[in-house]
């Protein structure tokens, strides 16, 4: 997988023309498939876990308005990027693996190689770039819907003051929080693209092998995302200790 990532990056940088039309089409496909599940998932998760569960703890101390600051840590830094990546891996990652796997067992990829067409550049590169870009861009939307879920929980259910909720949120929000969230999710997208494309182009065993590869791709992508999330968050908080100050 690391070798495939290197080949994809080298191909994209060495000759950065000729594939952007395919990237655009793949990006539109990612957006069409993922925006609704991502919006519903982030809103519901923001309403349930950090919203109602965390809000009830704040309510015990009589400060439900402070739930806005909690959503910087809960939704912006962690839950929204994580759920966004899970949705992309589960929806788009499976589709990419199945598509490339079907091409492999039908020997389409072998035929491309015989004809001198590079399958990495024509099939893998556009998908990896599309998933990478769209996962990062959709994180901005996921952040909004995650905070909407918290707003419903804090203001609509727990009776927090609306102005105080947003004042608490923006008092704790920093530029580092936003770019860190987007950068982390973009890395997640690159991991999803590489893992799923690798599993797809290396399918063996016919249709059963395609199903096995889809399952392996999703599990491997999830595991890699969790590990990278831990490392990225640890480094980000270590380099920016002011982010851990609760205002």
PDB file of C-alpha atoms in Angstrom:
ATOM      1  CA  UNK A   1       0.000   0.000   0.000  1.00  0.00           C
ATOM      2  CA  UNK A   2       2.848   2.391   0.771  1.00  0.00           C
ATOM      3  CA  UNK A   3       4.396   1.582  -2.591  1.00  0.00           C
ATOM      4  CA  UNK A   4       1.085   2.263  -4.337  1.00  0.00           C
ATOM      5  CA  UNK A   5       0.787   5.578  -2.481  1.00  0.00           C
ATOM      6  CA  UNK A   6       4.254   6.552  -3.681  1.00  0.00           C
ATOM      7  CA  UNK A   7       3.478   5.610  -7.283  1.00  0.00           C
ATOM      8  CA  UNK A   8       0.211   7.582  -7.206  1.00  0.00           C
ATOM      9  CA  UNK A   9       1.847  10.703  -5.767  1.00  0.00           C
ATOM     10  CA  UNK A  10       4.769  10.506  -8.198  1.00  0.00           C
ATOM     11  CA  UNK A  11       2.435  10.072 -11.164  1.00  0.00           C
ATOM     12  CA  UNK A  12       0.301  13.023 -10.038  1.00  0.00           C
ATOM     13  CA  UNK A  13       3.295  15.333  -9.566  1.00  0.00           C
ATOM     14  CA  UNK A  14       5.413  14.169 -12.514  1.00  0.00           C
ATOM     15  CA  UNK A  15       2.756  14.877 -15.151  1.00  0.00           C
ATOM     16  CA  UNK A  16      -0.147  16.787 -13.553  1.00  0.00           C
ATOM     17  CA  UNK A  17      -2.385  16.926 -16.640  1.00  0.00           C
ATOM     18  CA  UNK A  18      -4.802  14.630 -18.374  1.00  0.00           C
ATOM     19  CA  UNK A  19      -6.619  13.191 -15.373  1.00  0.00           C
ATOM     20  CA  UNK A  20      -8.526  16.143 -13.897  1.00  0.00           C
ATOM     21  CA  UNK A  21     -11.659  15.390 -15.903  1.00  0.00           C
ATOM     22  CA  UNK A  22     -11.859  11.960 -14.322  1.00  0.00           C
ATOM     23  CA  UNK A  23     -11.106  13.465 -10.913  1.00  0.00           C
ATOM     24  CA  UNK A  24     -13.999  15.906 -11.336  1.00  0.00           C
ATOM     25  CA  UNK A  25     -16.405  13.109 -12.270  1.00  0.00           C
ATOM     26  CA  UNK A  26     -15.273  10.983  -9.345  1.00  0.00           C
ATOM     27  CA  UNK A  27     -15.615  13.935  -6.957  1.00  0.00           C
ATOM     28  CA  UNK A  28     -19.189  14.484  -8.086  1.00  0.00           C
ATOM     29  CA  UNK A  29     -19.881  10.794  -7.545  1.00  0.00           C
ATOM     30  CA  UNK A  30     -18.446  10.955  -4.013  1.00  0.00           C
ATOM     31  CA  UNK A  31     -20.533  14.017  -3.193  1.00  0.00           C
ATOM     32  CA  UNK A  32     -23.712  12.491  -4.606  1.00  0.00           C
ATOM     33  CA  UNK A  33     -23.287   9.276  -2.636  1.00  0.00           C
ATOM     34  CA  UNK A  34     -22.060  10.667   0.683  1.00  0.00           C
ATOM     35  CA  UNK A  35     -23.527  14.060   1.479  1.00  0.00           C
ATOM     36  CA  UNK A  36     -26.895  12.859   2.793  1.00  0.00           C
ATOM     37  CA  UNK A  37     -25.619   9.916   4.914  1.00  0.00           C
ATOM     38  CA  UNK A  38     -22.869  12.157   6.253  1.00  0.00           C
ATOM     39  CA  UNK A  39     -25.291  14.971   7.147  1.00  0.00           C
ATOM     40  CA  UNK A  40     -27.733  12.626   8.877  1.00  0.00           C
ATOM     41  CA  UNK A  41     -24.972  10.751  10.726  1.00  0.00           C
ATOM     42  CA  UNK A  42     -23.153  13.819  12.041  1.00  0.00           C
ATOM     43  CA  UNK A  43     -26.381  15.533  13.098  1.00  0.00           C
ATOM     44  CA  UNK A  44     -27.684  12.439  14.877  1.00  0.00           C
ATOM     45  CA  UNK A  45     -24.356  11.730  16.542  1.00  0.00           C
ATOM     46  CA  UNK A  46     -23.943  15.360  17.628  1.00  0.00           C
ATOM     47  CA  UNK A  47     -27.454  15.294  19.055  1.00  0.00           C
ATOM     48  CA  UNK A  48     -27.018  11.986  20.851  1.00  0.00           C
ATOM     49  CA  UNK A  49     -23.546  11.434  22.274  1.00  0.00           C
ATOM     50  CA  UNK A  50     -21.921  14.829  22.989  1.00  0.00           C
ATOM     51  CA  UNK A  51     -25.249  16.689  22.808  1.00  0.00           C
ATOM     52  CA  UNK A  52     -27.664  14.921  25.139  1.00  0.00           C
ATOM     53  CA  UNK A  53     -25.151  12.859  27.127  1.00  0.00           C
ATOM     54  CA  UNK A  54     -22.652  15.665  27.583  1.00  0.00           C
ATOM     55  CA  UNK A  55     -25.397  18.254  27.936  1.00  0.00           C
ATOM     56  CA  UNK A  56     -26.986  16.408  30.847  1.00  0.00           C
ATOM     57  CA  UNK A  57     -23.680  16.593  32.713  1.00  0.00           C
ATOM     58  CA  UNK A  58     -23.479  20.337  32.058  1.00  0.00           C
ATOM     59  CA  UNK A  59     -27.113  20.676  33.138  1.00  0.00           C
ATOM     60  CA  UNK A  60     -26.293  19.102  36.513  1.00  0.00           C
ATOM     61  CA  UNK A  61     -24.024  22.066  37.176  1.00  0.00           C
ATOM     62  CA  UNK A  62     -26.542  24.561  35.798  1.00  0.00           C
ATOM     63  CA  UNK A  63     -24.410  25.579  32.803  1.00  0.00           C
ATOM     64  CA  UNK A  64     -26.036  24.068  29.670  1.00  0.00           C
ATOM     65  CA  UNK A  65     -24.843  27.124  27.712  1.00  0.00           C
ATOM     66  CA  UNK A  66     -21.262  25.890  28.133  1.00  0.00           C
ATOM     67  CA  UNK A  67     -22.112  22.965  25.874  1.00  0.00           C
ATOM     68  CA  UNK A  68     -20.993  25.132  22.946  1.00  0.00           C
ATOM     69  CA  UNK A  69     -17.390  25.046  24.134  1.00  0.00           C
ATOM     70  CA  UNK A  70     -17.593  21.297  24.630  1.00  0.00           C
ATOM     71  CA  UNK A  71     -18.469  20.867  20.950  1.00  0.00           C
ATOM     72  CA  UNK A  72     -15.104  22.271  19.908  1.00  0.00           C
ATOM     73  CA  UNK A  73     -13.453  19.284  21.553  1.00  0.00           C
ATOM     74  CA  UNK A  74     -16.159  16.722  20.830  1.00  0.00           C
ATOM     75  CA  UNK A  75     -17.405  17.510  17.336  1.00  0.00           C
ATOM     76  CA  UNK A  76     -14.911  19.794  15.574  1.00  0.00           C
ATOM     77  CA  UNK A  77     -11.770  17.930  16.654  1.00  0.00           C
ATOM     78  CA  UNK A  78     -12.994  14.350  16.753  1.00  0.00           C
ATOM     79  CA  UNK A  79     -16.521  13.186  15.989  1.00  0.00           C
ATOM     80  CA  UNK A  80     -17.255  15.106  12.774  1.00  0.00           C
ATOM     81  CA  UNK A  81     -13.978  14.127  11.008  1.00  0.00           C
ATOM     82  CA  UNK A  82     -14.258  10.556  12.251  1.00  0.00           C
ATOM     83  CA  UNK A  83     -17.887  10.060  11.188  1.00  0.00           C
ATOM     84  CA  UNK A  84     -17.198  11.738   7.849  1.00  0.00           C
ATOM     85  CA  UNK A  85     -14.332   9.335   7.176  1.00  0.00           C
ATOM     86  CA  UNK A  86     -16.395   6.327   8.278  1.00  0.00           C
ATOM     87  CA  UNK A  87     -19.198   7.273   5.874  1.00  0.00           C
ATOM     88  CA  UNK A  88     -16.793   7.792   2.961  1.00  0.00           C
ATOM     89  CA  UNK A  89     -15.026   4.498   3.646  1.00  0.00           C
ATOM     90  CA  UNK A  90     -18.296   2.606   4.005  1.00  0.00           C
ATOM     91  CA  UNK A  91     -20.030   4.111   0.970  1.00  0.00           C
ATOM     92  CA  UNK A  92     -17.362   5.159  -1.529  1.00  0.00           C
ATOM     93  CA  UNK A  93     -14.547   2.874  -0.403  1.00  0.00           C
ATOM     94  CA  UNK A  94     -16.646  -0.231  -0.917  1.00  0.00           C
ATOM     95  CA  UNK A  95     -17.778   0.996  -4.337  1.00  0.00           C
ATOM     96  CA  UNK A  96     -14.183   1.707  -5.437  1.00  0.00           C
ATOM     97  CA  UNK A  97     -12.961  -1.690  -4.264  1.00  0.00           C
ATOM     98  CA  UNK A  98     -15.840  -3.514  -5.936  1.00  0.00           C
ATOM     99  CA  UNK A  99     -15.413  -1.589  -9.200  1.00  0.00           C
ATOM    100  CA  UNK A 100     -11.673  -2.186  -9.473  1.00  0.00           C
ATOM    101  CA  UNK A 101     -12.055  -5.767  -8.281  1.00  0.00           C
ATOM    102  CA  UNK A 102     -14.657  -6.481 -10.948  1.00  0.00           C
ATOM    103  CA  UNK A 103     -12.338  -5.001 -13.570  1.00  0.00           C
ATOM    104  CA  UNK A 104      -9.548  -7.240 -12.340  1.00  0.00           C
ATOM    105  CA  UNK A 105     -11.513 -10.495 -12.456  1.00  0.00           C
ATOM    106  CA  UNK A 106     -12.876  -9.554 -15.905  1.00  0.00           C
ATOM    107  CA  UNK A 107      -9.231  -9.065 -16.921  1.00  0.00           C
ATOM    108  CA  UNK A 108      -9.837  -5.462 -17.993  1.00  0.00           C
ATOM    109  CA  UNK A 109      -6.813  -4.282 -16.021  1.00  0.00           C
ATOM    110  CA  UNK A 110      -4.671  -7.010 -17.575  1.00  0.00           C
ATOM    111  CA  UNK A 111      -5.835  -5.905 -21.028  1.00  0.00           C
ATOM    112  CA  UNK A 112      -4.909  -2.283 -20.240  1.00  0.00           C
ATOM    113  CA  UNK A 113      -1.413  -3.354 -19.219  1.00  0.00           C
ATOM    114  CA  UNK A 114      -1.011  -5.398 -22.428  1.00  0.00           C
ATOM    115  CA  UNK A 115      -2.062  -2.366 -24.488  1.00  0.00           C
ATOM    116  CA  UNK A 116       0.475  -0.183 -22.711  1.00  0.00           C
ATOM    117  CA  UNK A 117      -2.095   1.823 -20.711  1.00  0.00           C
ATOM    118  CA  UNK A 118      -1.107   2.524 -17.124  1.00  0.00           C
ATOM    119  CA  UNK A 119      -4.030   1.373 -14.914  1.00  0.00           C
ATOM    120  CA  UNK A 120      -2.608   3.207 -11.921  1.00  0.00           C
ATOM    121  CA  UNK A 121      -2.776   6.556 -13.672  1.00  0.00           C
ATOM    122  CA  UNK A 122      -6.075   5.941 -15.484  1.00  0.00           C
ATOM    123  CA  UNK A 123      -8.036   4.123 -12.761  1.00  0.00           C
ATOM    124  CA  UNK A 124      -6.379   4.564  -9.372  1.00  0.00           C
ATOM    125  CA  UNK A 125      -5.036   8.131  -9.462  1.00  0.00           C
ATOM    126  CA  UNK A 126      -8.388   9.881 -10.207  1.00  0.00           C
ATOM    127  CA  UNK A 127     -10.181   7.883  -7.517  1.00  0.00           C
ATOM    128  CA  UNK A 128      -7.531   8.527  -4.869  1.00  0.00           C
ATOM    129  CA  UNK A 129      -7.441  12.267  -5.568  1.00  0.00           C
ATOM    130  CA  UNK A 130     -11.239  12.532  -5.677  1.00  0.00           C
ATOM    131  CA  UNK A 131     -11.707  10.708  -2.372  1.00  0.00           C
ATOM    132  CA  UNK A 132      -8.900  12.721  -0.769  1.00  0.00           C
ATOM    133  CA  UNK A 133     -10.226  16.122  -1.841  1.00  0.00           C
ATOM    134  CA  UNK A 134     -13.895  15.408  -1.178  1.00  0.00           C
ATOM    135  CA  UNK A 135     -13.316  13.872   2.252  1.00  0.00           C
ATOM    136  CA  UNK A 136     -11.488  17.027   3.305  1.00  0.00           C
ATOM    137  CA  UNK A 137     -14.067  19.383   1.788  1.00  0.00           C
ATOM    138  CA  UNK A 138     -17.031  17.493   3.209  1.00  0.00           C
ATOM    139  CA  UNK A 139     -15.515  17.812   6.666  1.00  0.00           C
ATOM    140  CA  UNK A 140     -16.517  21.482   6.618  1.00  0.00           C
ATOM    141  CA  UNK A 141     -20.111  20.432   6.050  1.00  0.00           C
ATOM    142  CA  UNK A 142     -19.798  17.701   8.682  1.00  0.00           C
ATOM    143  CA  UNK A 143     -18.634  20.299  11.214  1.00  0.00           C
ATOM    144  CA  UNK A 144     -21.711  22.406  10.554  1.00  0.00           C
ATOM    145  CA  UNK A 145     -24.136  19.503  10.903  1.00  0.00           C
ATOM    146  CA  UNK A 146     -22.349  18.260  14.015  1.00  0.00           C
ATOM    147  CA  UNK A 147     -22.777  21.651  15.678  1.00  0.00           C
ATOM    148  CA  UNK A 148     -26.420  21.734  14.512  1.00  0.00           C
ATOM    149  CA  UNK A 149     -26.959  18.477  16.403  1.00  0.00           C
ATOM    150  CA  UNK A 150     -25.392  20.025  19.497  1.00  0.00           C
ATOM    151  CA  UNK A 151     -27.532  23.129  19.089  1.00  0.00           C
ATOM    152  CA  UNK A 152     -30.694  21.026  18.964  1.00  0.00           C
ATOM    153  CA  UNK A 153     -29.633  19.180  22.106  1.00  0.00           C
ATOM    154  CA  UNK A 154     -28.428  22.223  24.048  1.00  0.00           C
ATOM    155  CA  UNK A 155     -30.932  24.880  23.058  1.00  0.00           C
ATOM    156  CA  UNK A 156     -33.906  22.839  21.893  1.00  0.00           C
ATOM    157  CA  UNK A 157     -33.899  20.039  24.478  1.00  0.00           C
ATOM    158  CA  UNK A 158     -31.941  21.276  27.495  1.00  0.00           C
ATOM    159  CA  UNK A 159     -33.107  24.896  27.339  1.00  0.00           C
ATOM    160  CA  UNK A 160     -29.738  26.624  27.001  1.00  0.00           C
ATOM    161  CA  UNK A 161     -29.622  30.252  25.940  1.00  0.00           C
ATOM    162  CA  UNK A 162     -28.960  30.457  22.201  1.00  0.00           C
ATOM    163  CA  UNK A 163     -26.637  33.481  22.325  1.00  0.00           C
ATOM    164  CA  UNK A 164     -24.647  32.016  25.218  1.00  0.00           C
ATOM    165  CA  UNK A 165     -24.309  28.677  23.415  1.00  0.00           C
ATOM    166  CA  UNK A 166     -22.737  30.268  20.331  1.00  0.00           C
ATOM    167  CA  UNK A 167     -20.656  32.698  22.417  1.00  0.00           C
ATOM    168  CA  UNK A 168     -19.169  29.756  24.302  1.00  0.00           C
ATOM    169  CA  UNK A 169     -18.554  27.939  21.027  1.00  0.00           C
ATOM    170  CA  UNK A 170     -16.714  30.802  19.310  1.00  0.00           C
ATOM    171  CA  UNK A 171     -14.765  31.732  22.460  1.00  0.00           C
ATOM    172  CA  UNK A 172     -13.078  28.336  22.280  1.00  0.00           C
ATOM    173  CA  UNK A 173     -12.922  27.934  18.479  1.00  0.00           C
ATOM    174  CA  UNK A 174      -9.555  28.637  16.881  1.00  0.00           C
ATOM    175  CA  UNK A 175      -8.205  28.603  13.359  1.00  0.00           C
ATOM    176  CA  UNK A 176      -6.013  25.663  14.353  1.00  0.00           C
ATOM    177  CA  UNK A 177      -9.120  23.661  15.247  1.00  0.00           C
ATOM    178  CA  UNK A 178     -10.598  24.170  11.789  1.00  0.00           C
ATOM    179  CA  UNK A 179      -7.514  23.589   9.651  1.00  0.00           C
ATOM    180  CA  UNK A 180      -6.453  20.704  11.870  1.00  0.00           C
ATOM    181  CA  UNK A 181      -9.841  19.044  11.433  1.00  0.00           C
ATOM    182  CA  UNK A 182      -9.805  19.514   7.655  1.00  0.00           C
ATOM    183  CA  UNK A 183      -6.167  18.410   7.311  1.00  0.00           C
ATOM    184  CA  UNK A 184      -6.776  15.301   9.401  1.00  0.00           C
ATOM    185  CA  UNK A 185      -9.846  14.375   7.384  1.00  0.00           C
ATOM    186  CA  UNK A 186      -7.975  14.924   4.121  1.00  0.00           C
ATOM    187  CA  UNK A 187      -5.345  12.443   5.315  1.00  0.00           C
ATOM    188  CA  UNK A 188      -8.193  10.057   6.150  1.00  0.00           C
ATOM    189  CA  UNK A 189      -9.461  10.402   2.583  1.00  0.00           C
ATOM    190  CA  UNK A 190      -6.042   9.615   1.139  1.00  0.00           C
ATOM    191  CA  UNK A 191      -5.812   6.509   3.324  1.00  0.00           C
ATOM    192  CA  UNK A 192      -9.268   5.359   2.231  1.00  0.00           C
ATOM    193  CA  UNK A 193      -8.420   5.873  -1.435  1.00  0.00           C
ATOM    194  CA  UNK A 194      -5.113   4.020  -1.263  1.00  0.00           C
ATOM    195  CA  UNK A 195      -6.369   1.098   0.826  1.00  0.00           C
ATOM    196  CA  UNK A 196      -9.518   0.536  -1.223  1.00  0.00           C
ATOM    197  CA  UNK A 197      -7.762   0.873  -4.583  1.00  0.00           C
ATOM    198  CA  UNK A 198      -5.010  -1.495  -3.465  1.00  0.00           C
ATOM    199  CA  UNK A 199      -7.508  -4.124  -2.361  1.00  0.00           C
ATOM    200  CA  UNK A 200      -9.462  -3.685  -5.597  1.00  0.00           C
ATOM    201  CA  UNK A 201      -6.600  -4.074  -8.065  1.00  0.00           C
ATOM    202  CA  UNK A 202      -5.172  -7.077  -6.194  1.00  0.00           C
ATOM    203  CA  UNK A 203      -8.362  -9.139  -6.077  1.00  0.00           C
ATOM    204  CA  UNK A 204      -8.010 -12.889  -6.516  1.00  0.00           C
ATOM    205  CA  UNK A 205     -10.543 -15.696  -6.487  1.00  0.00           C
ATOM    206  CA  UNK A 206     -13.362 -14.475  -8.719  1.00  0.00           C
ATOM    207  CA  UNK A 207     -16.569 -12.884  -7.404  1.00  0.00           C
ATOM    208  CA  UNK A 208     -16.022 -14.336  -3.935  1.00  0.00           C
ATOM    209  CA  UNK A 209     -12.624 -12.655  -3.898  1.00  0.00           C
ATOM    210  CA  UNK A 210     -14.247  -9.305  -4.716  1.00  0.00           C
ATOM    211  CA  UNK A 211     -16.560  -9.615  -1.729  1.00  0.00           C
ATOM    212  CA  UNK A 212     -13.655 -10.590   0.498  1.00  0.00           C
ATOM    213  CA  UNK A 213     -11.606  -7.643  -0.760  1.00  0.00           C
ATOM    214  CA  UNK A 214     -14.437  -5.195  -0.039  1.00  0.00           C
ATOM    215  CA  UNK A 215     -14.660  -6.436   3.532  1.00  0.00           C
ATOM    216  CA  UNK A 216     -10.896  -6.303   4.008  1.00  0.00           C
ATOM    217  CA  UNK A 217     -10.685  -2.820   2.508  1.00  0.00           C
ATOM    218  CA  UNK A 218     -13.239  -1.324   4.889  1.00  0.00           C
ATOM    219  CA  UNK A 219     -11.760  -2.973   7.982  1.00  0.00           C
ATOM    220  CA  UNK A 220      -8.198  -2.013   7.008  1.00  0.00           C
ATOM    221  CA  UNK A 221      -9.233   1.581   6.265  1.00  0.00           C
ATOM    222  CA  UNK A 222     -11.027   1.873   9.612  1.00  0.00           C
ATOM    223  CA  UNK A 223      -8.020   0.527  11.506  1.00  0.00           C
ATOM    224  CA  UNK A 224      -5.593   2.845   9.693  1.00  0.00           C
ATOM    225  CA  UNK A 225      -7.859   5.851  10.311  1.00  0.00           C
ATOM    226  CA  UNK A 226      -8.024   5.157  14.052  1.00  0.00           C
ATOM    227  CA  UNK A 227      -4.251   4.875  14.309  1.00  0.00           C
ATOM    228  CA  UNK A 228      -3.587   8.035  12.269  1.00  0.00           C
ATOM    229  CA  UNK A 229      -6.270   9.900  14.228  1.00  0.00           C
ATOM    230  CA  UNK A 230      -4.503   9.116  17.511  1.00  0.00           C
ATOM    231  CA  UNK A 231      -1.091  10.133  16.186  1.00  0.00           C
ATOM    232  CA  UNK A 232      -2.351  13.285  14.427  1.00  0.00           C
ATOM    233  CA  UNK A 233      -4.360  14.505  17.427  1.00  0.00           C
ATOM    234  CA  UNK A 234      -1.488  13.859  19.836  1.00  0.00           C
ATOM    235  CA  UNK A 235       0.938  15.842  17.669  1.00  0.00           C
ATOM    236  CA  UNK A 236      -1.566  18.676  17.074  1.00  0.00           C
ATOM    237  CA  UNK A 237      -2.331  19.124  20.780  1.00  0.00           C
ATOM    238  CA  UNK A 238       1.349  18.790  21.688  1.00  0.00           C
ATOM    239  CA  UNK A 239       2.359  21.553  19.258  1.00  0.00           C
ATOM    240  CA  UNK A 240      -0.586  23.773  20.241  1.00  0.00           C
ATOM    241  CA  UNK A 241      -1.059  23.505  24.033  1.00  0.00           C
ATOM    242  CA  UNK A 242      -3.315  26.578  24.052  1.00  0.00           C
ATOM    243  CA  UNK A 243      -5.981  24.447  22.357  1.00  0.00           C
ATOM    244  CA  UNK A 244      -6.415  22.514  25.603  1.00  0.00           C
ATOM    245  CA  UNK A 245      -7.348  25.610  27.619  1.00  0.00           C
ATOM    246  CA  UNK A 246     -11.069  25.454  28.431  1.00  0.00           C
ATOM    247  CA  UNK A 247     -12.467  29.003  28.291  1.00  0.00           C
TER     248      UNK A 247
END
